[in-house]
Coordinates of N, CA and C in Angstrom, one line a residue:
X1 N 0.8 -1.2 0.0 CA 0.0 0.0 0.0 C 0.9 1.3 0.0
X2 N 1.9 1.3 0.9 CA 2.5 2.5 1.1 C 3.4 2.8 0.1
X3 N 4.0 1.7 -0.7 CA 4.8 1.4 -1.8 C 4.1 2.1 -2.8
X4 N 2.9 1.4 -3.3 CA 1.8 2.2 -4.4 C 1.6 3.4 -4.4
X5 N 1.8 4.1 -3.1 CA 1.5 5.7 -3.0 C 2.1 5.9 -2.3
X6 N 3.8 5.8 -2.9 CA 5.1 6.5 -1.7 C 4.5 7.5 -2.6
X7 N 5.2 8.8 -2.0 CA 5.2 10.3 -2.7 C 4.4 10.6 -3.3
X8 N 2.8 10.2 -3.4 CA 1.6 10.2 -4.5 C 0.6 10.5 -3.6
X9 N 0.6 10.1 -2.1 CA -0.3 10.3 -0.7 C -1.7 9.0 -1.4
X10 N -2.1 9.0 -0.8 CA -3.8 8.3 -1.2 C -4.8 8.8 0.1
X11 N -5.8 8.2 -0.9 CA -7.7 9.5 -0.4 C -7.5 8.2 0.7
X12 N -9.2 8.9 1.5 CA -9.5 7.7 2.4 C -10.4 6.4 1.7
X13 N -10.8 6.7 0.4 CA -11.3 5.4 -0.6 C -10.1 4.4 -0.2
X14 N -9.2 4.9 -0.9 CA -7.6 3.8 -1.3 C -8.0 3.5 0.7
X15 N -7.9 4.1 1.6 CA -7.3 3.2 2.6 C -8.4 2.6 3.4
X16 N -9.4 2.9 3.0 CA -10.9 1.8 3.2 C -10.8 0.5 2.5
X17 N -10.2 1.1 1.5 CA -10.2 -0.2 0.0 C -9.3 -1.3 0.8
X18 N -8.1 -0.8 1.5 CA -7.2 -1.6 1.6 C -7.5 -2.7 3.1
X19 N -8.1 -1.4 4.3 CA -8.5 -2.1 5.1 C -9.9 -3.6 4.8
X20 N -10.7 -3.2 3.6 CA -11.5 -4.3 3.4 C -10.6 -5.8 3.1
X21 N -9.9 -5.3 1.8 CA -9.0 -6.3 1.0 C -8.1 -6.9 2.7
X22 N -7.9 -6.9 3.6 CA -7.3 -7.3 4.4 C -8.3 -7.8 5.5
X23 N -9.5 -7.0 5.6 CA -10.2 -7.9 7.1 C -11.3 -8.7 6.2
X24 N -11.3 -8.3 5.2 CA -13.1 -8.4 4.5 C -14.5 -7.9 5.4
X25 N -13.8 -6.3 6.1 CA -15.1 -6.1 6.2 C -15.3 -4.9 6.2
X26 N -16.9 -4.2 6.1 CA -16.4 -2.6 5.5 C -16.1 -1.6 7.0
X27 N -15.1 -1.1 6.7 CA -14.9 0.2 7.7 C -15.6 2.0 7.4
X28 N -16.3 1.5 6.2 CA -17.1 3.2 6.3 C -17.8 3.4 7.0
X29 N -18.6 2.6 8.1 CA -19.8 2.8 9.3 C -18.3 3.2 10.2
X30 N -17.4 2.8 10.4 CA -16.4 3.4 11.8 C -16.2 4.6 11.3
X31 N -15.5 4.7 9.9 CA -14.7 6.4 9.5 C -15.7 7.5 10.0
X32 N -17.0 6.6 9.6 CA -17.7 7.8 10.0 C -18.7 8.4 11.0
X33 N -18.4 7.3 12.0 CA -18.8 7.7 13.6 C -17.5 7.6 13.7
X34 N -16.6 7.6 14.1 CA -15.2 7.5 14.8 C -13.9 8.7 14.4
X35 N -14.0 8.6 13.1 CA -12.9 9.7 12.5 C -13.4 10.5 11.8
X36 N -14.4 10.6 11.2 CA -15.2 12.0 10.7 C -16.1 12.5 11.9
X37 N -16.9 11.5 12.6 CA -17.6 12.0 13.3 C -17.2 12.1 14.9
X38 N -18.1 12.1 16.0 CA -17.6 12.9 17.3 C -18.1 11.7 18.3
X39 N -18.3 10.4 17.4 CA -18.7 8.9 18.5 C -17.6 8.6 19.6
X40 N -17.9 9.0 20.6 CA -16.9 8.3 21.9 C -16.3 6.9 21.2
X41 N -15.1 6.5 21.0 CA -14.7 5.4 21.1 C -14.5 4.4 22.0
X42 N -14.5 4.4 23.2 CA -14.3 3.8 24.2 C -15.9 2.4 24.1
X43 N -16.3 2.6 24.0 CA -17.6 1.6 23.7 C -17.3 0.1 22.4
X44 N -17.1 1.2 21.2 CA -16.6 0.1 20.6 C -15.3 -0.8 20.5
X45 N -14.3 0.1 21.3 CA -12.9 -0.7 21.9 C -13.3 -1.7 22.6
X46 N -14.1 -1.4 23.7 CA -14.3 -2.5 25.0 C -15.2 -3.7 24.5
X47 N -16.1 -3.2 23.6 CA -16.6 -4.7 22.9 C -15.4 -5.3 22.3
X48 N -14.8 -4.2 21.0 CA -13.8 -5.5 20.5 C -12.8 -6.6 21.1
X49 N -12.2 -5.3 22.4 CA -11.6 -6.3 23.4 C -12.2 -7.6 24.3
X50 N -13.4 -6.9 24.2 CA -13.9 -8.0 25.2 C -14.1 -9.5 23.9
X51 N -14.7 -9.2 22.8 CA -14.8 -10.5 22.0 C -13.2 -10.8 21.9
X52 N -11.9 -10.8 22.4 CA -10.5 -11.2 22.5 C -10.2 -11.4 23.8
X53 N -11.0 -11.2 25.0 CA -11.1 -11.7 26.5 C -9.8 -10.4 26.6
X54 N -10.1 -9.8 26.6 CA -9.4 -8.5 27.4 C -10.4 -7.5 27.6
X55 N -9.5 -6.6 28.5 CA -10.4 -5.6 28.9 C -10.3 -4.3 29.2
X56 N -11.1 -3.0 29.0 CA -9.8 -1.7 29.3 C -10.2 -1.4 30.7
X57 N -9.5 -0.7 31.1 CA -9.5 -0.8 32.8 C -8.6 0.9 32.2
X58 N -9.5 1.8 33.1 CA -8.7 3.0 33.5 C -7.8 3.2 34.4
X59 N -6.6 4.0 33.9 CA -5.6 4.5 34.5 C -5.8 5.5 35.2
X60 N -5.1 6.0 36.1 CA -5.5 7.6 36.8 C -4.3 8.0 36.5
X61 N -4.2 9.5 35.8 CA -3.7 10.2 35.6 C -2.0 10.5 36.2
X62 N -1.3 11.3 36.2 CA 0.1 11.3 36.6 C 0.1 12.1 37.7
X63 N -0.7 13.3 37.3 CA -0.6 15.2 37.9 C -2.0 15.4 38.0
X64 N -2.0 16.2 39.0 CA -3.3 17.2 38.8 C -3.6 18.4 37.8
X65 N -2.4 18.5 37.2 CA -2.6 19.2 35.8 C -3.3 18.3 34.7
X66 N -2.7 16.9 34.7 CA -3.1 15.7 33.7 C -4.8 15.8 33.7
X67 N -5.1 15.5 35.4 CA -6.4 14.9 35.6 C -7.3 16.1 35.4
X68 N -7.0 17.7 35.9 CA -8.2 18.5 35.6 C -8.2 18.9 34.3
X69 N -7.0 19.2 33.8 CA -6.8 19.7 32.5 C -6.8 19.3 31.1
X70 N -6.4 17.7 32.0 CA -5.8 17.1 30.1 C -4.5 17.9 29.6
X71 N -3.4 18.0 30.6 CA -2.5 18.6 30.3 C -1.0 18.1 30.5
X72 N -0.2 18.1 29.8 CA 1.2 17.1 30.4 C 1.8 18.4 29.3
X73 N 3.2 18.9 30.5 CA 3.9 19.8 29.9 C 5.2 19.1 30.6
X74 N 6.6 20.0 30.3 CA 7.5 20.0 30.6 C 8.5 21.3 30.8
X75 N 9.6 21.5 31.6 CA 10.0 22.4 31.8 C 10.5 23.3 30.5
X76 N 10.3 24.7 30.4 CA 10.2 25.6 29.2 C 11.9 25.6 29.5
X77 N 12.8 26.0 28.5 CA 13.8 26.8 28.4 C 14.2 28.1 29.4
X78 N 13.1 29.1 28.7 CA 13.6 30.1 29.6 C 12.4 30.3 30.8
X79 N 12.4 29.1 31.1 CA 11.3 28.9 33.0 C 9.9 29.0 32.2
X80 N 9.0 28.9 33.2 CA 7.3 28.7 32.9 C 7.5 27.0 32.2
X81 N 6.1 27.0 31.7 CA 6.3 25.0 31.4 C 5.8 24.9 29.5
X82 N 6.2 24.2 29.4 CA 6.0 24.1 27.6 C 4.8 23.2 27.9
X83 N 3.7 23.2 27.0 CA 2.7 22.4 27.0 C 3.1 21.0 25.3
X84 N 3.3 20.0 26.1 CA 3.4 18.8 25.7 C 2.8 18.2 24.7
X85 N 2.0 18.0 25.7 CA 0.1 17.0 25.3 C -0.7 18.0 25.7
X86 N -1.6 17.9 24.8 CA -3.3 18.4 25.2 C -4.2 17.1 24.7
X87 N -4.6 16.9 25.6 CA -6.0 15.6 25.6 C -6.9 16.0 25.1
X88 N -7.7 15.5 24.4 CA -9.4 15.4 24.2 C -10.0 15.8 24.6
X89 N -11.0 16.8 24.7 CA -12.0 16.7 25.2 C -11.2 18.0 26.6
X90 N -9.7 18.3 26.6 CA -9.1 19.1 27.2 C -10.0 21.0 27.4
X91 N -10.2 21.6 28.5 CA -10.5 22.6 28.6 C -9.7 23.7 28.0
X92 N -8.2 23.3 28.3 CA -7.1 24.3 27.7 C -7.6 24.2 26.1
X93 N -7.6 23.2 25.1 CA -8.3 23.4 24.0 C -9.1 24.5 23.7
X94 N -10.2 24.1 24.8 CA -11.2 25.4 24.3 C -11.1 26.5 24.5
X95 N -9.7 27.2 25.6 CA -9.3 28.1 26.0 C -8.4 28.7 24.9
X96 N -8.1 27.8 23.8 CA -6.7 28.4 22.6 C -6.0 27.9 22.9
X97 N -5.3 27.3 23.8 CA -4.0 26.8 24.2 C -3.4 25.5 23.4
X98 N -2.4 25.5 23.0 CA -1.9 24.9 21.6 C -0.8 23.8 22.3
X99 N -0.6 22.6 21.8 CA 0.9 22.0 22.0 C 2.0 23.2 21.5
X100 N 2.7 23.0 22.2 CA 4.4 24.0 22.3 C 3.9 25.7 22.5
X101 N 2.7 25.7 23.5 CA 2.6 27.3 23.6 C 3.0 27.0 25.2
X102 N 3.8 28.1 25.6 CA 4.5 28.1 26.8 C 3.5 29.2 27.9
X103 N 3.4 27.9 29.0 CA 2.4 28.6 30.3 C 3.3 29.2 31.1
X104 N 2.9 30.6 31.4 CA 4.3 31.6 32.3 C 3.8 31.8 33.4
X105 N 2.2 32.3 33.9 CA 1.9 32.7 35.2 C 0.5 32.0 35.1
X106 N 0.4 31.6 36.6 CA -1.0 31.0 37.5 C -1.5 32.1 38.2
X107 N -2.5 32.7 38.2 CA -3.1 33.5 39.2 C -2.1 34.6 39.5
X108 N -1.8 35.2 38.7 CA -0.4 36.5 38.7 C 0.7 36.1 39.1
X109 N 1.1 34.5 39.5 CA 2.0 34.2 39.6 C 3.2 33.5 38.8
X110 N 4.1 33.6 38.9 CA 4.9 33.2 37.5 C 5.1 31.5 38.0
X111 N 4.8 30.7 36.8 CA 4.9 29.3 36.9 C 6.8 28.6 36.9
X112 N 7.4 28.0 37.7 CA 8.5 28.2 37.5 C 8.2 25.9 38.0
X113 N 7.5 25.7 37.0 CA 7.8 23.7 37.7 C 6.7 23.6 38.8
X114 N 5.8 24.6 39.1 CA 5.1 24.4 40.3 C 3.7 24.1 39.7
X115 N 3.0 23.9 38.9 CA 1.7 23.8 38.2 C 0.7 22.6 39.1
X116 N 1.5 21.9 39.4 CA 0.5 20.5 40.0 C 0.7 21.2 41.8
X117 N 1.4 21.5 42.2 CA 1.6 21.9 43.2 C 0.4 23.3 43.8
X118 N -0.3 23.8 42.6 CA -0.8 25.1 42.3 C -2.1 24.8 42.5
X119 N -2.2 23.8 42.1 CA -3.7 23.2 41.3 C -3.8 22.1 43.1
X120 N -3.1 21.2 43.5 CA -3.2 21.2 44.7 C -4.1 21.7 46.2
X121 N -3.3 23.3 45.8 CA -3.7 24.0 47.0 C -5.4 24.5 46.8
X122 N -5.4 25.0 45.4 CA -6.9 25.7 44.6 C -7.3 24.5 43.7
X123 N -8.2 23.4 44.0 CA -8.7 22.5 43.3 C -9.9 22.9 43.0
X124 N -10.9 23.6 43.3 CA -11.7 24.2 42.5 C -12.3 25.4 42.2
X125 N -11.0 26.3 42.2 CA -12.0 27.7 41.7 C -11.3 27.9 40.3
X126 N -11.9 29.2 40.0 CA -11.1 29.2 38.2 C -9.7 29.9 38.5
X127 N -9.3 29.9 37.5 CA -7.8 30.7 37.4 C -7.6 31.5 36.1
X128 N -6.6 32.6 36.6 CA -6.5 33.2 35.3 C -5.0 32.4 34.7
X129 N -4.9 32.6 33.4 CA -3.9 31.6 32.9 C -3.3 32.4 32.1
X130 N -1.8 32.9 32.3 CA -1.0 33.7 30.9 C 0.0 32.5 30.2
X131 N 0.0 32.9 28.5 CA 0.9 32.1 28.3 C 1.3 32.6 27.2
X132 N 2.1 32.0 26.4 CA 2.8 32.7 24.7 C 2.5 31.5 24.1
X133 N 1.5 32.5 22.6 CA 1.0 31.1 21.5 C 1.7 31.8 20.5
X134 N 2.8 31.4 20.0 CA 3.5 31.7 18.3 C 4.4 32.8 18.8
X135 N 4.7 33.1 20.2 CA 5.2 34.0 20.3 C 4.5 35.7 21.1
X136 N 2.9 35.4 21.1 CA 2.6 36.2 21.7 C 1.6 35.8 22.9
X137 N 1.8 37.4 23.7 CA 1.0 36.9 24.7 C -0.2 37.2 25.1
X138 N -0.9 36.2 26.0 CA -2.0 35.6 25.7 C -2.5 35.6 27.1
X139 N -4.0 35.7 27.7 CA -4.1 35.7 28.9 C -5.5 34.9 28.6
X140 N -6.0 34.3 29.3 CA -7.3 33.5 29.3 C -7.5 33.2 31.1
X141 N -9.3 32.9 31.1 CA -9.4 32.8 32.2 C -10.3 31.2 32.1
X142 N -9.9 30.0 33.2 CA -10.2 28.5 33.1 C -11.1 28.7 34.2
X143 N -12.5 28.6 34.0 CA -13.4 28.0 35.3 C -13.1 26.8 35.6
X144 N -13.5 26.8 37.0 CA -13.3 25.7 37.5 C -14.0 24.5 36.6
X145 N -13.2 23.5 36.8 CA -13.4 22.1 36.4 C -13.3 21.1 37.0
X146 N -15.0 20.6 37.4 CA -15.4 19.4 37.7 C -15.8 18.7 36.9
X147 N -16.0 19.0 35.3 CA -16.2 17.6 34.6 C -15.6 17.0 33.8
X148 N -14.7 17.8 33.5 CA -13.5 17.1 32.8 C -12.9 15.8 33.9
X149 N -12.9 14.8 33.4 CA -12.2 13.8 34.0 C -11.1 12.6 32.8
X150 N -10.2 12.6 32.9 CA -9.2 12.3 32.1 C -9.3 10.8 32.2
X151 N -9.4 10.0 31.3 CA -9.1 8.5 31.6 C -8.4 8.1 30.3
X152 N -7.3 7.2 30.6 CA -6.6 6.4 29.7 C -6.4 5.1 30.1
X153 N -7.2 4.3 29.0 CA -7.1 2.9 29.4 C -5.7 2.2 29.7
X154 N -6.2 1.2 30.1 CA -4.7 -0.1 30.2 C -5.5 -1.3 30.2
X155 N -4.9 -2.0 29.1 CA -5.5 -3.3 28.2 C -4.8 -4.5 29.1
X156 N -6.3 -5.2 29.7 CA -5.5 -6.7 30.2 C -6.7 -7.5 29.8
X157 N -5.9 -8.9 30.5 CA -6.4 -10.2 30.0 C -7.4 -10.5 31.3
X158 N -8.7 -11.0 30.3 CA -9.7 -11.5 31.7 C -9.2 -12.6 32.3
X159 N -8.4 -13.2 32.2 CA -8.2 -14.9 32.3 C -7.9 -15.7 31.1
X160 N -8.3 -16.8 31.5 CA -8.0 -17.5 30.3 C -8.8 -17.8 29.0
X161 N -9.0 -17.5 27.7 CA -9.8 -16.9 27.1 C -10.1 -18.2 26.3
X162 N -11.7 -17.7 26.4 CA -12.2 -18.8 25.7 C -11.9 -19.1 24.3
X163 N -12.6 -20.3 23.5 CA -11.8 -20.5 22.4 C -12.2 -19.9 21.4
X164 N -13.7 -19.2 21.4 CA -14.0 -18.4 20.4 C -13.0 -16.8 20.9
X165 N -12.8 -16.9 21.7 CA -11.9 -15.5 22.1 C -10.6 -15.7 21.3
X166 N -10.1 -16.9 21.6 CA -8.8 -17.5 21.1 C -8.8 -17.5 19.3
X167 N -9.9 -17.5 18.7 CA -9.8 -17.7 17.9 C -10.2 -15.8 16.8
X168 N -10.6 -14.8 17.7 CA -10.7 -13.4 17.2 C -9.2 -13.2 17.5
X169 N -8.4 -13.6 18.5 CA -7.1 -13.4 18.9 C -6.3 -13.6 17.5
X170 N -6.4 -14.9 16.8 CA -5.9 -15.4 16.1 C -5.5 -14.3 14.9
X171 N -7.3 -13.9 14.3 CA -7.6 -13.4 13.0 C -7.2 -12.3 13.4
X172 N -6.9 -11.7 14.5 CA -6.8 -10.1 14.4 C -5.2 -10.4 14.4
X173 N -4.1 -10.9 15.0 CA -3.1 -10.9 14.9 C -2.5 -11.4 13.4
X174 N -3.4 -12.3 12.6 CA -3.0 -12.8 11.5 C -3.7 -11.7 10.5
X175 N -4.7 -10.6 10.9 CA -4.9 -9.8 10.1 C -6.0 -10.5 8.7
X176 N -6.4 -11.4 9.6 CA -7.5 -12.3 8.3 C -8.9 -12.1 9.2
X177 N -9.7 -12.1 8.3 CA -11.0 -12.2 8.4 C -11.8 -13.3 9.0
X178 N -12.5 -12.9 10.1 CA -12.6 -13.4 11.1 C -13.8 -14.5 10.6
X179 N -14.7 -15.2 11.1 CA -16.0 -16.1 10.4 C -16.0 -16.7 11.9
X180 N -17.2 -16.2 12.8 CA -17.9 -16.7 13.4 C -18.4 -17.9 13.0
X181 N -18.0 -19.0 14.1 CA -18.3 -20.5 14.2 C -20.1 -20.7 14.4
X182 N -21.0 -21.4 13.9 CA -22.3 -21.8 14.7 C -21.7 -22.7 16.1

């Protein structure tokens, strides 16, 4: 596939086309709840997994920046924190706040590595938030956030998997098309 359109790119026809020719089954009902459209995925992962006897089990977050924000930064060059990751469904998103725009001050105070530590003391009121996006600066104000809740799964095994489990195991690792047994 990637051979046939090195340096020529291909539509999403060609890579529907390609995912049928490999599972034999159609993916236009996912592209378009899932990657065109705004369908929670988590629903139809946990079925899939579950017909392969696994299961997703949520992780809890790292930081209290992680868990209210959807946010994982690291320390900036010249101090304040570079924003890393922005999550899904992240509040800073809807605030403007970009991967690689640098957060300088919390509440008029200049951020210097202390963000989780911040978020700690004031877990629920809003904050004002300064930062630089492209170079300029930028001030926004974050209400508090109670509904944002951050989850990232971690994939295990229920046990020992039954044989119709054993056998979706199979076709998804061999990449062949699966045929439910009567």
């Amino acid at each position: 596939f990637f051979q046939r359109h090195a340096g020529l790119g291909y539509t999403r026809e060609d890579f529907l086309a390609v995912l049928q020719d490999l599972s034999g089954m159609d993916f236009e009902p996912f592209f378009a709840d899932y990657v065109s459209g705004t369908e929670p995925l988590e629903p139809a992962l946990t079925e899939a997994f579950a017909a392969m006897g696994l299961l997703l089990l949520p992780v809890p977050p790292n930081s209290p920046a992680e868990a209210r924000w959807g946010l994982r930064t690291k320390e900036a060059p010249g101090g304040g924190l570079e924003v890393t990751e922005l999550l899904p469904g992240s509040p800073l998103l809807a605030a403007g706040i970009a991967q690689g725009d640098e957060l300088i001050a919390l509440d008029g105070q200049r951020l210097q590595g202390d963000l989780d530590a911040r978020l700690r003391l004031a877990p629920a009121m809003p904050h004002r938030l300064h930062f630089f996006h492209h170079g300029q600066l930028r001030e926004t104000e974050l209400p508090s956030q109670t509904g944002f809740a951050l989850s990232i799964p971690q994939v295990v095994a229920l046990g020992q998997p039954t044989e119709a489990q054993q056998r979706h195991q199979m076709a998804w690792q061999a990449l062949t098309p699966f045929v439910p047994q009567p």
